[in-house]
Structure formats: C-alpha cells, structure tokens
Coordinates of C-alpha atoms in Angstrom, one line a residue:
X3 CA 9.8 43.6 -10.4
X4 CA 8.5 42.5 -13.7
X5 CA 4.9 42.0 -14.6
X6 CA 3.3 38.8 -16.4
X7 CA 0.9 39.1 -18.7
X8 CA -1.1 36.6 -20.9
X9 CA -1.3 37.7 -24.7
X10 CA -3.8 35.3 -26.0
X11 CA -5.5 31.9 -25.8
X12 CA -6.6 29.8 -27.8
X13 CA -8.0 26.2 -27.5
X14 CA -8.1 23.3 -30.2
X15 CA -8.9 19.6 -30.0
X16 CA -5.8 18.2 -32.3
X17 CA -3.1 20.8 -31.6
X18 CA -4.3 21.7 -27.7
X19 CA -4.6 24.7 -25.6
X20 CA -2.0 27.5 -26.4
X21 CA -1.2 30.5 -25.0
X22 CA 1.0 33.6 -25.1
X23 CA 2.5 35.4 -22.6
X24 CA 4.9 38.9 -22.2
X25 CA 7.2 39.2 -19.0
X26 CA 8.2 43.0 -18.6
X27 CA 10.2 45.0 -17.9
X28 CA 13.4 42.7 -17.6
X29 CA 16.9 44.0 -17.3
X30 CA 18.7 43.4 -20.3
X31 CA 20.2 40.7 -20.8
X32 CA 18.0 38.3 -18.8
X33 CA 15.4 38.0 -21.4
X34 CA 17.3 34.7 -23.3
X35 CA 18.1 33.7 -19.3
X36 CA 14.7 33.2 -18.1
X37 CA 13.1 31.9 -21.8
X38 CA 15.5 29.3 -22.0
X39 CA 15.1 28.6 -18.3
X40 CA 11.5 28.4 -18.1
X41 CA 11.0 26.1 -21.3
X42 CA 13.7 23.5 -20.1
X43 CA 11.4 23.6 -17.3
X44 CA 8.2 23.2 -19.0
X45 CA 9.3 20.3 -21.2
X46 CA 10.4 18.2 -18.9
X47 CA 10.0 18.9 -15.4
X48 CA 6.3 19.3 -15.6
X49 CA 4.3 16.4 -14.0
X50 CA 2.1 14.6 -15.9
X51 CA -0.3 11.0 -15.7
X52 CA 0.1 8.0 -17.8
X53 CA -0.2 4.5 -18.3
X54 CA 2.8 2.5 -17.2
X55 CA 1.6 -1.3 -17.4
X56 CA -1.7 -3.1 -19.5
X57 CA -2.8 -6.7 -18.0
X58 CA -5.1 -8.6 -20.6
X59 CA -6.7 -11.2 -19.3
X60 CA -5.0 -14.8 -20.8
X61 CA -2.1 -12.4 -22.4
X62 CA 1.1 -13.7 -21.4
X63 CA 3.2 -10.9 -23.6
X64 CA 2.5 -8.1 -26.3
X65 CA 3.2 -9.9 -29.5
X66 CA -0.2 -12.3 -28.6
X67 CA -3.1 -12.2 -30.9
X68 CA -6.5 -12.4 -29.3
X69 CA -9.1 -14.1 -30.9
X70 CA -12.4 -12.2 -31.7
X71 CA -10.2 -8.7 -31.6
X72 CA -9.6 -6.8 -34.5
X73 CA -6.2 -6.0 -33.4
X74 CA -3.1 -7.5 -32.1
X75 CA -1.9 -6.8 -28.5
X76 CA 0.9 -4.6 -29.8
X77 CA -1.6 -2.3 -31.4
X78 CA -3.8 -2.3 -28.5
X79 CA -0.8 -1.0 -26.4
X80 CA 0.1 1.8 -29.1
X81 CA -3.8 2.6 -28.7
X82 CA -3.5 2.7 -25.0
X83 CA -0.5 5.2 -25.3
X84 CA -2.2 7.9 -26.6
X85 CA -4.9 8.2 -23.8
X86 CA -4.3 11.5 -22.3
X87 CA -5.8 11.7 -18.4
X88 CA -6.3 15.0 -15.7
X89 CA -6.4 15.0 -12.4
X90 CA -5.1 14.8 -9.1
X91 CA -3.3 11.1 -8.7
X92 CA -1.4 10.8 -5.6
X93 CA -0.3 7.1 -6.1
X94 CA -0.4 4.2 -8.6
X95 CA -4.4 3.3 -9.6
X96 CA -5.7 1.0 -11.3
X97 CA -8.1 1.6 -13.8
X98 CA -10.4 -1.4 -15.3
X99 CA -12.5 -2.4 -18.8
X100 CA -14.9 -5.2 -18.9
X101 CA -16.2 -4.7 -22.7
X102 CA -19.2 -7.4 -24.5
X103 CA -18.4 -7.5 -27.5
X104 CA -19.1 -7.0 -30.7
X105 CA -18.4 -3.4 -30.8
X106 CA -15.7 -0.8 -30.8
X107 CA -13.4 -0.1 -27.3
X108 CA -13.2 3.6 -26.9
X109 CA -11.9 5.4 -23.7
X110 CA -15.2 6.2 -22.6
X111 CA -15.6 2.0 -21.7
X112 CA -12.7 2.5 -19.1
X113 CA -13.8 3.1 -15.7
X114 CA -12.4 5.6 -14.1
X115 CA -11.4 6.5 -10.4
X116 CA -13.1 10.0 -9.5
X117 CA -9.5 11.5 -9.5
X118 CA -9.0 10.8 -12.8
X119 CA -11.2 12.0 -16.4
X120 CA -10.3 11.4 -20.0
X121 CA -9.5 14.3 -22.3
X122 CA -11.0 12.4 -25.1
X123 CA -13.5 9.5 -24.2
X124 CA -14.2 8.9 -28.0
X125 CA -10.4 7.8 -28.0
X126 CA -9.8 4.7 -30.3
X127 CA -8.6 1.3 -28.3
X128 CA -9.7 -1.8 -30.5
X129 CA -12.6 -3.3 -32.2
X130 CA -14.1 -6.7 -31.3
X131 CA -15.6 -8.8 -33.9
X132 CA -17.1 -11.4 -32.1
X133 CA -19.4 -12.1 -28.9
X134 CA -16.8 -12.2 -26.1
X135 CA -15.6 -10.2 -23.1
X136 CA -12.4 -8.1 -23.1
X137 CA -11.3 -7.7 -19.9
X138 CA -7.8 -5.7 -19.1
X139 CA -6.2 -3.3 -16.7
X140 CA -4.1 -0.4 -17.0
X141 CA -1.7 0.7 -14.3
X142 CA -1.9 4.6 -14.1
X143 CA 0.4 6.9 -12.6
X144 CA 2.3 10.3 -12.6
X145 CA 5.3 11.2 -13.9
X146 CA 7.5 14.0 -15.2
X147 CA 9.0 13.1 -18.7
X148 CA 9.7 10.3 -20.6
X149 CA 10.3 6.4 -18.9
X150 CA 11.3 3.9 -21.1
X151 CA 9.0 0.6 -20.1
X152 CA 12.4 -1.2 -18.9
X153 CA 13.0 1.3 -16.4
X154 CA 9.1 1.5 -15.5
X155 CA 9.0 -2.3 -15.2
X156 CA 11.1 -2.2 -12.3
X157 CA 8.4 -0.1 -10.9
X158 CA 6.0 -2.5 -11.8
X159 CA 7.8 -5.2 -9.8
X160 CA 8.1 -2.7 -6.6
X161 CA 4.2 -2.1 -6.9
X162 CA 3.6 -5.9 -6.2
X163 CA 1.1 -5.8 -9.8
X164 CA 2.5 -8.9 -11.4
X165 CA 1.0 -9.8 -15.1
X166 CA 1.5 -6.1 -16.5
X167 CA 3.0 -5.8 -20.0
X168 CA 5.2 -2.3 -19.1
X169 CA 4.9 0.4 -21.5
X170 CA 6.9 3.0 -22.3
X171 CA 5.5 6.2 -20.1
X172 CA 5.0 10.0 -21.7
X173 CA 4.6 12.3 -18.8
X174 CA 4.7 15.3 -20.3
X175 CA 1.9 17.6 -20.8
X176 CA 4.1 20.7 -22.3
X177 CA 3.9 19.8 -25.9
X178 CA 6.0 22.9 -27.2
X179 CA 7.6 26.3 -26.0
X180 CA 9.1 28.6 -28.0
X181 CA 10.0 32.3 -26.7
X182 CA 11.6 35.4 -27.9
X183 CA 12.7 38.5 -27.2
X184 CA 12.0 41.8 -27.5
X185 CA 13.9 45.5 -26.4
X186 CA 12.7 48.4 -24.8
X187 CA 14.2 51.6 -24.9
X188 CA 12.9 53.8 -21.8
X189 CA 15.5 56.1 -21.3
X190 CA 17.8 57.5 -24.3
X191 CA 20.6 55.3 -22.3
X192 CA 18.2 52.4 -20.3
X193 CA 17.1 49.7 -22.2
X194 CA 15.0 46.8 -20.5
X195 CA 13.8 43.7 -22.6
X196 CA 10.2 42.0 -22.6
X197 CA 9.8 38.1 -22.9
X198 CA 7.2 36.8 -24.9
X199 CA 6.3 32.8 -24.1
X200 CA 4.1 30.5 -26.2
X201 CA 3.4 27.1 -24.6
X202 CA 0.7 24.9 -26.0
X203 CA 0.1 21.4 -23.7
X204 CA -2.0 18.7 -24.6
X205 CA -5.3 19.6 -22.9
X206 CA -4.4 18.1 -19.7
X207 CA -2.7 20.8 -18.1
X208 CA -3.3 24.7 -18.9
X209 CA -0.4 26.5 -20.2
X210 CA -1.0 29.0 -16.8
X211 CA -0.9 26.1 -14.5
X212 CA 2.1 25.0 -16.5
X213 CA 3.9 28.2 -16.3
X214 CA 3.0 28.8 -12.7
X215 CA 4.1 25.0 -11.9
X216 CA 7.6 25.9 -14.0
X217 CA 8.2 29.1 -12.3
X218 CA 7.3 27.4 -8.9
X219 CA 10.1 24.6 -9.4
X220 CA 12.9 27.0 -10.6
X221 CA 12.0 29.8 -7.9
X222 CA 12.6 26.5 -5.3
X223 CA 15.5 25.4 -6.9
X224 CA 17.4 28.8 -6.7
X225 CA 16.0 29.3 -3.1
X226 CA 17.8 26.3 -1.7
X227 CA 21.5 27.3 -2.9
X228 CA 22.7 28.6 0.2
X229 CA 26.2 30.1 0.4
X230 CA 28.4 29.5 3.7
X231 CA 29.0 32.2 6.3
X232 CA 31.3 34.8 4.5
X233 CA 33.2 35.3 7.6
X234 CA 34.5 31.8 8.1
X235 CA 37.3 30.3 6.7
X236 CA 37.5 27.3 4.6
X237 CA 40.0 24.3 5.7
X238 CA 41.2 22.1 2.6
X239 CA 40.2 18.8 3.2
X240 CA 43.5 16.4 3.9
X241 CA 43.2 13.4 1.8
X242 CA 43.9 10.1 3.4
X243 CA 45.5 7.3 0.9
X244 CA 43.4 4.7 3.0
X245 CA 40.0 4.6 0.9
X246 CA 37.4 2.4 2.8
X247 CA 35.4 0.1 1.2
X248 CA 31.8 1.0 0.1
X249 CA 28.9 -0.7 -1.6
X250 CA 29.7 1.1 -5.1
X251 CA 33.1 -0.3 -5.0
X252 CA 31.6 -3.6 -3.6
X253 CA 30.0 -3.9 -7.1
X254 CA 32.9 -3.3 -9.2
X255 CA 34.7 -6.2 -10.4
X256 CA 38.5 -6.5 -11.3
X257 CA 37.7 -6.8 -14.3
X258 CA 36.8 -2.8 -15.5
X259 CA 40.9 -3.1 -15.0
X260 CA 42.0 -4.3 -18.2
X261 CA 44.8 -5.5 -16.0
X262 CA 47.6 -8.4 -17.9
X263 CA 46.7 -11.6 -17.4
X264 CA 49.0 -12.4 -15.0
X265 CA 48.2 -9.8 -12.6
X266 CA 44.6 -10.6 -12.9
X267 CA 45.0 -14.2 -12.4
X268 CA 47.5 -13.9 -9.4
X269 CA 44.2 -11.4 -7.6
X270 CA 41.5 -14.0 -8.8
X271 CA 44.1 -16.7 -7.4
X272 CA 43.4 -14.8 -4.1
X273 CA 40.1 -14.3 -4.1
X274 CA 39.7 -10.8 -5.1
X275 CA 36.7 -10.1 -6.9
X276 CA 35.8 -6.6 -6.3
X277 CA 37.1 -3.1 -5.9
X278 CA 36.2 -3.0 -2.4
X279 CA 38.1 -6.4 -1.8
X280 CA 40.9 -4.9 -3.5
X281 CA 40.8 -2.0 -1.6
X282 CA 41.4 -4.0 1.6
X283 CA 45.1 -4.6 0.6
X284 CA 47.9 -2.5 0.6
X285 CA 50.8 -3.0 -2.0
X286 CA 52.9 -4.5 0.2
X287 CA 50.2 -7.5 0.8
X288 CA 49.8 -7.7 -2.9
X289 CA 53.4 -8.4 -3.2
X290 CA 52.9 -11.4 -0.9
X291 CA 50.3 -12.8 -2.8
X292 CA 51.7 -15.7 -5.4
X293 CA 53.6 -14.8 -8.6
X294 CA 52.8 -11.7 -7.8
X295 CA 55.7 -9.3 -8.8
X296 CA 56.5 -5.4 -7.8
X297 CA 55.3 -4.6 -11.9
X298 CA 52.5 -6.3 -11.5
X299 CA 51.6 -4.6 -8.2
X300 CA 52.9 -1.2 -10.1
X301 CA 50.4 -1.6 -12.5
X302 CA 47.0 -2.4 -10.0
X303 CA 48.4 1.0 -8.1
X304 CA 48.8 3.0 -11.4
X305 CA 45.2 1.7 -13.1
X306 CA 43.4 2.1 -9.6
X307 CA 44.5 6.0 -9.3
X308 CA 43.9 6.7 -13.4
X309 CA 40.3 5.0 -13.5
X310 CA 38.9 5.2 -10.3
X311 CA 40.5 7.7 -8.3
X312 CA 41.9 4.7 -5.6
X313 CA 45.4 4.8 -3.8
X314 CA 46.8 1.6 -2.1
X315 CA 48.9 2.2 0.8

C-alpha cells in the first residue's frame, strides 16, 4: 500500500494554486502507469462551472454594437469567458447584472446565487460611457472539459432559455500536470519507484480536491470491470444474415453507397431511401424491382457487407 504525501504549496493570483505531491513506495514499473493515468484524469475529467449562454437585453446576436458601451458584444462575451466561479451547482442557474451606467462592469456587479462566488470580483466585463442601464444574463453551469458553443447550444434549446448567445464552455479547473519519476533501491535486488505530481488549477478547485476527485473516478472506473465466472463456458454467438432494421440504419441514406447510377436510381425508383428500408429486402426482391439486374443487385450486397457490416438474404 503506498503512501501520499503533499511536497509543497503554493498559492498565486495569475498562475493559481499549485502543489506537489510523492506517491511511495510503488512497484516498479507502475510509476509512468499511474502519472500518466492520473493527469489524463485531472485535465479533463475534472468537473468544473462555466458560462454556457449571455442574453443582452435588445441583442439579437454577438457581432451587435451597443450604444453607450465601450465595447462591442463580441468583446463582452470574450470578457465573460474568463470569469472563473466555485461552488456547488447542481443544475443550470441563472445569474443576473442590472448596471447604471457610467462606470466600469466588473464581476463583483453580477449577482450571484449563494451556491456560487467569484474567484476574482475585480474581473474586467465592459465600460459604459453614458447614462444607461446594462441589463444581461448569463446561463451557468457545470461541466468537465471543453464544449464548443454549437454543441452547448443544443443545450440551451433543451433548457427552454431562448435569447442566449451560446459560448464556447471551459470546464476545466486542472490548468497543468506534469509528473515524474523517481527509483528506490531498498534491497540490493528490490527496487520500488516514488511518483512525484505537480498540478496547479485555476483557484477554483484545490489541487487535493482535484487529485482526490481524479483518483475517486479512476478507482470507480477499474472497480466496475467485472470478469465472467471462470468456470463457465463461453458459446460463440451464431450470426444470423437477417439484420433488423434500427433507428441508426433508419438515418442512413442510400446515398453513403456510392452505388452506379443505375442501381441507385432503380432503389430510389422503389422508394428506398434508407439503410433500414433497404434492409427490408432480400436480393431476390431486389432482382424484381425494375431494371434492376443480378450486377446491380451484386454490387448493393458487396457495398452493404464492406461499409456497413449488412448481409441481404
């Protein structure tokens, strides 16, 4: 059983809170096995909370300008990015700023939920010039990695928020691991290994809760492999030339084929569409369809089996 230890600490506002730690004794060997295990784990499978959507009130899309703002609505967004929250969030929250202007939009102007703080209120937004009220509203919610805003703005869609501009979503609060490793000679013929981690995260997470989080995940991914009984005996599985239709195949047309023209006008001609309409038919119905010839029928069977694994009777 080996022993974790933390090294040192050490906390700064631009670069974040870092921290080293030793895992020994190890069996050699394993050293490179865990390190690289654990900081795939801490980059990206660490959860994290962040803005997925902005509304702006009379902001129909992000390349608006907004009159009496310093900056454009694009800029605005990029601002928004790089607002870094903790806290517990269980489900999507809304989080609101109603700001009088003239003056400068910092995060401390949001107001936020009580599961929620800011790691930096004094955060940069925008500046507005003139005496009106910026009113917006950011979607929050958590994560693990990074979500391109066209995937997140099917989210947006599910959560019933209409009006947000998505954004692209960084949920990761790991900012760097690196890890090495080191031998250990306690026997003239023994040798054991001792891991040395450095993770540094961006203040919203602490690099023990992130390591304790990582080592949580893989220890419940290894947990569930279960092998089968040793003492039974495993039958091959017969397979059947009849494939029944599915809703993948549904969605496939004919034409991720690439069949001649003639063979894929003679199935449009019968109103085949789809894979799973295709797979309907056996070969001898194909031959019964119009102009349709035994090489044309050779070559559905043949493309079927070498792109998608599908046998016609």
């Amino acid at each position: 059983m080996f022993q974790v230890k933390c090294l040192e600490s050490n906390a700064k506002k631009i670069s974040g809170l870092s921290s080293k730690f030793c895992l020994e004794p190890l069996p050699k060997g394993q050293g490179i096995t865990i390190g690289n295990a654990l900081r795939r784990t801490l980059l990206s499978a660490i959860p994290g909370v962040a803005i997925i959507g902005v509304r702006i009130l009379n902001v129909n899309h992000e390349f608006s300008v907004i009159s009496g703002v310093k900056e454009d609505v694009l800029m605005i967004l990029l601002n928004l990015k790089l607002l870094k929250f903790k806290g517990n969030l269980e489900e999507q929250t809304i989080i609101r700023l109603n700001f009088q202007g003239p003056g400068i939009i910092t995060a401390g102007d949001l107001e936020l939920n009580q599961n929620l703080t800011l790691v930096d209120p004094q955060q940069y937004i925008a500046t507005v010039t003139e005496p009106i009220i910026l009113e917006m509203e950011l979607l929050v919610d958590k994560g693990e990695g990074y979500a391109l805003r066209l995937l997140e703005s099917e989210k947006l869609l599910s959560s019933n928020s209409r009006g947000f501009l998505p954004l692209d979503s960084v949920f990761i609060p790991v900012t760097n691991v690196n890890f090495f490793v080191e031998t250990l000679r306690e026997q003239a013929t023994y040798e054991t290994e001792r891991l040395i981690l450095e993770i540094t995260t961006d203040h919203t997470i602490t690099p023990e809760d992130a390591l304790t989080i990582a080592a949580s995940k893989l220890g419940a991914i290894f947990n569930s492999i279960k092998l089968t009984d040793i003492g039974e005996t495993i039958q091959p599985i017969e397979m059947t030339p009849i494939i029944e239709t599915n809703a993948a195949f549904d969605k496939i047309l004919i034409e991720e084929l690439e069949l001649s023209v003639r063979a894929y006008n003679c199935l449009k001609r019968a109103n085949i569409h789809t894979l799973g309409e295709l797979s309907k038919h056996s070969k001898e119905n194909l031959l019964e369809f119009k102009n349709f010839g035994q090489k044309s029928a050779d070559e559905v069977c043949d493309t079927l089996q070498k792109r998608f694994n599908l046998n016609l009777l």
